[in-house]
């Protein structure tokens, strides 16, 4: 039944989709791989049940999968087919043969699900650390003035997002949660990926950041419901405190010249030498 399939998918999703968790100690395949193979091989060929994990997601309207699109590397226009020559009218690649170097792949994750995936894993720390942070790590960000000046800083439960990105060709918009204590905050299992641009050059900034900010804005205007350790569910506010870029990424995303240019400072008007 549909209820059984949805329960099955929830079980798969419960532990980071079990993409990396081995089926048993020493197993060469993960739990998710095993489930995929069981679906594919256990049922007879004439069986009408979905035979892949992704088909199960589609059947039950599960939106965990990232939104992936192939785009022109220069203008960011979506390409219906990977070899499509037509893109934006004024793009230098419009109407020309579409080589591999002139294509980009953009993946935008479901922000709410990414936050839930990490927050529910560390929910006890998220709830308790803000109460003890002043004594444990006095210099941490959540003890700062800006954090406490933000709305809903004391009386309610909060998820405060710190956005990170860099200027490498494979640009990744990743985030951490301020309420998770350091150094756990930067562990692989605590880092969320909201979007990634895979190409030979940097993305048009709006194509990467706009869909992410739209999702974050919706969560900030509402709240996010997180499962607690005791099985109950509580609402948490979602807030964004800061974005951390390296210098090439900052110049690109703020639409200013690079840091080694004559007018490369984003804070003053002093001309470089």
Short mmCIF file of N, CA and C in Angstrom, two decimals, residues 137-213:
data_model
loop_
_atom_site.label_atom_id
_atom_site.label_comp_id
_atom_site.label_asym_id
_atom_site.label_seq_id
_atom_site.Cartn_x
_atom_site.Cartn_y
_atom_site.Cartn_z
N UNK A 137 32.07 28.12 25.85
CA UNK A 137 32.87 28.76 24.79
C UNK A 137 32.49 30.24 24.75
N UNK A 138 33.07 31.06 25.62
CA UNK A 138 32.66 32.47 25.71
C UNK A 138 32.80 33.25 24.40
N UNK A 139 33.75 32.84 23.55
CA UNK A 139 33.99 33.59 22.31
C UNK A 139 33.16 33.09 21.14
N UNK A 140 32.27 32.15 21.37
CA UNK A 140 31.48 31.59 20.26
C UNK A 140 30.48 32.62 19.74
N UNK A 141 30.05 32.41 18.52
CA UNK A 141 29.18 33.36 17.83
C UNK A 141 27.86 33.58 18.56
N UNK A 142 27.35 32.56 19.23
CA UNK A 142 26.03 32.71 19.85
C UNK A 142 26.11 33.50 21.17
N UNK A 143 27.32 33.86 21.58
CA UNK A 143 27.46 34.74 22.73
C UNK A 143 27.66 36.19 22.31
N UNK A 144 27.66 36.43 21.00
CA UNK A 144 27.90 37.76 20.48
C UNK A 144 26.68 38.66 20.53
N UNK A 145 26.92 39.93 20.35
CA UNK A 145 25.86 40.93 20.43
C UNK A 145 24.85 40.78 19.31
N UNK A 146 25.33 40.50 18.10
CA UNK A 146 24.42 40.38 16.96
C UNK A 146 23.46 39.22 17.16
N UNK A 147 23.96 38.10 17.63
CA UNK A 147 23.10 36.93 17.85
C UNK A 147 21.97 37.27 18.81
N UNK A 148 22.29 37.97 19.88
CA UNK A 148 21.27 38.27 20.89
C UNK A 148 20.37 39.43 20.49
N UNK A 149 20.78 40.22 19.51
CA UNK A 149 19.92 41.29 19.02
C UNK A 149 18.90 40.80 18.01
N UNK A 150 19.13 39.62 17.46
CA UNK A 150 18.18 39.07 16.50
C UNK A 150 16.89 38.71 17.20
N UNK A 151 15.80 38.71 16.43
CA UNK A 151 14.49 38.41 17.01
C UNK A 151 14.44 36.98 17.52
N UNK A 152 13.62 36.76 18.52
CA UNK A 152 13.39 35.42 19.09
C UNK A 152 14.68 34.78 19.61
N UNK A 153 15.56 35.57 20.21
CA UNK A 153 16.85 35.02 20.62
C UNK A 153 16.81 34.29 21.95
N UNK A 154 15.86 34.62 22.80
CA UNK A 154 15.89 34.04 24.15
C UNK A 154 14.68 33.17 24.47
N UNK A 155 13.50 33.65 24.15
CA UNK A 155 12.29 33.00 24.64
C UNK A 155 11.88 31.78 23.85
N UNK A 156 12.41 31.59 22.63
CA UNK A 156 11.98 30.48 21.80
C UNK A 156 13.18 29.67 21.31
N UNK A 157 12.88 28.51 20.73
CA UNK A 157 13.92 27.65 20.18
C UNK A 157 14.29 28.15 18.79
N UNK A 158 15.59 28.18 18.51
CA UNK A 158 16.04 28.78 17.26
C UNK A 158 16.99 27.86 16.50
N UNK A 159 16.95 28.00 15.18
CA UNK A 159 17.94 27.42 14.28
C UNK A 159 18.55 28.60 13.53
N UNK A 160 19.81 28.91 13.83
CA UNK A 160 20.47 30.06 13.22
C UNK A 160 21.47 29.58 12.17
N UNK A 161 21.24 30.00 10.94
CA UNK A 161 22.01 29.51 9.80
C UNK A 161 23.23 30.39 9.55
N UNK A 162 24.37 29.74 9.29
CA UNK A 162 25.58 30.42 8.84
C UNK A 162 25.90 29.88 7.45
N UNK A 163 25.84 30.74 6.45
CA UNK A 163 26.04 30.33 5.07
C UNK A 163 27.51 30.45 4.68
N UNK A 164 28.01 29.45 3.96
CA UNK A 164 29.40 29.44 3.49
C UNK A 164 29.41 29.20 1.98
N UNK A 165 30.33 29.83 1.30
CA UNK A 165 30.59 29.48 -0.09
C UNK A 165 32.00 29.93 -0.45
N UNK A 166 32.53 29.40 -1.54
CA UNK A 166 33.88 29.76 -1.96
C UNK A 166 33.88 30.09 -3.44
N UNK A 167 35.03 30.50 -3.93
CA UNK A 167 35.12 30.97 -5.31
C UNK A 167 35.67 29.95 -6.28
N UNK A 168 35.74 28.68 -5.89
CA UNK A 168 36.23 27.65 -6.79
C UNK A 168 35.23 27.42 -7.92
N UNK A 169 35.69 26.86 -9.06
CA UNK A 169 34.76 26.60 -10.16
C UNK A 169 33.56 25.75 -9.75
N UNK A 170 33.80 24.72 -8.90
CA UNK A 170 32.68 23.95 -8.36
C UNK A 170 32.19 24.67 -7.11
N UNK A 171 31.30 25.64 -7.30
CA UNK A 171 30.86 26.50 -6.21
C UNK A 171 29.79 25.78 -5.40
N UNK A 172 30.01 25.69 -4.10
CA UNK A 172 29.08 25.00 -3.21
C UNK A 172 28.56 25.97 -2.17
N UNK A 173 27.24 26.03 -2.02
CA UNK A 173 26.63 26.83 -0.96
C UNK A 173 26.30 25.90 0.19
N UNK A 174 27.17 25.88 1.19
CA UNK A 174 26.97 25.01 2.34
C UNK A 174 26.65 25.85 3.57
N UNK A 175 26.10 25.22 4.59
CA UNK A 175 25.69 25.96 5.78
C UNK A 175 25.95 25.14 7.03
N UNK A 176 26.04 25.86 8.14
CA UNK A 176 26.13 25.22 9.45
C UNK A 176 25.09 25.87 10.37
N UNK A 177 24.87 25.24 11.51
CA UNK A 177 23.90 25.72 12.48
C UNK A 177 24.65 26.25 13.70
N UNK A 178 24.41 27.51 14.04
CA UNK A 178 25.16 28.16 15.12
C UNK A 178 24.90 27.51 16.47
N UNK A 179 23.73 26.91 16.65
CA UNK A 179 23.40 26.32 17.95
C UNK A 179 24.08 24.97 18.18
N UNK A 180 24.76 24.44 17.18
CA UNK A 180 25.58 23.24 17.37
C UNK A 180 26.96 23.70 17.82
N UNK A 181 27.48 23.20 18.93
CA UNK A 181 28.76 23.71 19.45
C UNK A 181 29.94 23.34 18.55
N UNK A 182 30.96 24.17 18.61
CA UNK A 182 32.21 23.86 17.92
C UNK A 182 32.99 22.85 18.77
N UNK A 183 33.73 21.93 18.15
CA UNK A 183 34.00 21.77 16.72
C UNK A 183 32.96 20.94 15.97
N UNK A 184 31.94 20.40 16.67
CA UNK A 184 30.94 19.57 15.99
C UNK A 184 30.26 20.31 14.85
N UNK A 185 30.15 21.61 14.99
CA UNK A 185 29.46 22.43 13.99
C UNK A 185 30.04 22.25 12.59
N UNK A 186 31.33 22.01 12.50
CA UNK A 186 31.99 21.90 11.20
C UNK A 186 32.27 20.47 10.79
N UNK A 187 31.77 19.51 11.54
CA UNK A 187 31.93 18.12 11.14
C UNK A 187 31.10 17.84 9.89
N UNK A 188 31.52 16.86 9.14
CA UNK A 188 30.83 16.52 7.89
C UNK A 188 29.36 16.22 8.13
N UNK A 189 29.06 15.52 9.21
CA UNK A 189 27.67 15.13 9.48
C UNK A 189 26.80 16.30 9.91
N UNK A 190 27.43 17.45 10.23
CA UNK A 190 26.67 18.62 10.68
C UNK A 190 26.59 19.72 9.63
N UNK A 191 27.24 19.52 8.50
CA UNK A 191 27.25 20.53 7.43
C UNK A 191 26.14 20.22 6.43
N UNK A 192 25.39 21.23 6.06
CA UNK A 192 24.31 21.08 5.09
C UNK A 192 24.73 21.69 3.76
N UNK A 193 24.36 21.05 2.68
CA UNK A 193 24.61 21.58 1.34
C UNK A 193 23.28 22.03 0.75
N UNK A 194 23.16 23.31 0.48
CA UNK A 194 21.92 23.85 -0.08
C UNK A 194 21.96 23.92 -1.60
N UNK A 195 23.15 24.03 -2.18
CA UNK A 195 23.25 24.11 -3.63
C UNK A 195 24.68 23.95 -4.09
N UNK A 196 24.84 23.52 -5.34
CA UNK A 196 26.18 23.36 -5.89
C UNK A 196 26.14 23.60 -7.40
N UNK A 197 27.16 24.28 -7.89
CA UNK A 197 27.31 24.60 -9.31
C UNK A 197 28.56 23.90 -9.81
N UNK A 198 28.39 22.99 -10.76
CA UNK A 198 29.52 22.23 -11.30
C UNK A 198 29.78 22.70 -12.72
N UNK A 199 30.91 23.38 -12.91
CA UNK A 199 31.23 23.92 -14.22
C UNK A 199 32.69 24.36 -14.23
N UNK A 200 33.12 24.81 -15.40
CA UNK A 200 34.50 25.28 -15.55
C UNK A 200 34.66 26.72 -15.12
N UNK A 201 33.56 27.40 -14.81
CA UNK A 201 33.63 28.79 -14.37
C UNK A 201 32.58 29.04 -13.30
N UNK A 202 32.63 30.21 -12.69
CA UNK A 202 31.72 30.55 -11.60
C UNK A 202 30.31 30.79 -12.13
N UNK A 203 29.29 30.60 -11.29
CA UNK A 203 27.90 30.74 -11.74
C UNK A 203 27.45 32.19 -11.75
N UNK A 204 26.46 32.52 -12.60
CA UNK A 204 25.76 33.79 -12.41
C UNK A 204 25.16 33.76 -11.00
N UNK A 205 25.41 34.77 -10.21
CA UNK A 205 25.13 34.68 -8.77
C UNK A 205 23.67 34.39 -8.46
N UNK A 206 22.74 34.97 -9.22
CA UNK A 206 21.32 34.79 -8.90
C UNK A 206 20.86 33.35 -9.09
N UNK A 207 21.46 32.65 -10.04
CA UNK A 207 21.01 31.29 -10.32
C UNK A 207 21.33 30.34 -9.17
N UNK A 208 22.40 30.59 -8.45
CA UNK A 208 22.75 29.74 -7.32
C UNK A 208 22.08 30.20 -6.04
N UNK A 209 22.12 31.50 -5.76
CA UNK A 209 21.68 31.99 -4.46
C UNK A 209 20.18 32.28 -4.38
N UNK A 210 19.57 32.70 -5.48
CA UNK A 210 18.16 33.11 -5.40
C UNK A 210 17.23 31.98 -4.96
N UNK A 211 17.30 30.78 -5.55
CA UNK A 211 16.39 29.72 -5.09
C UNK A 211 16.63 29.31 -3.64
N UNK A 212 17.87 29.46 -3.18
CA UNK A 212 18.17 29.14 -1.78
C UNK A 212 17.58 30.19 -0.85
N UNK A 213 17.77 31.47 -1.19
CA UNK A 213 17.24 32.54 -0.34
C UNK A 213 15.71 32.54 -0.32
#
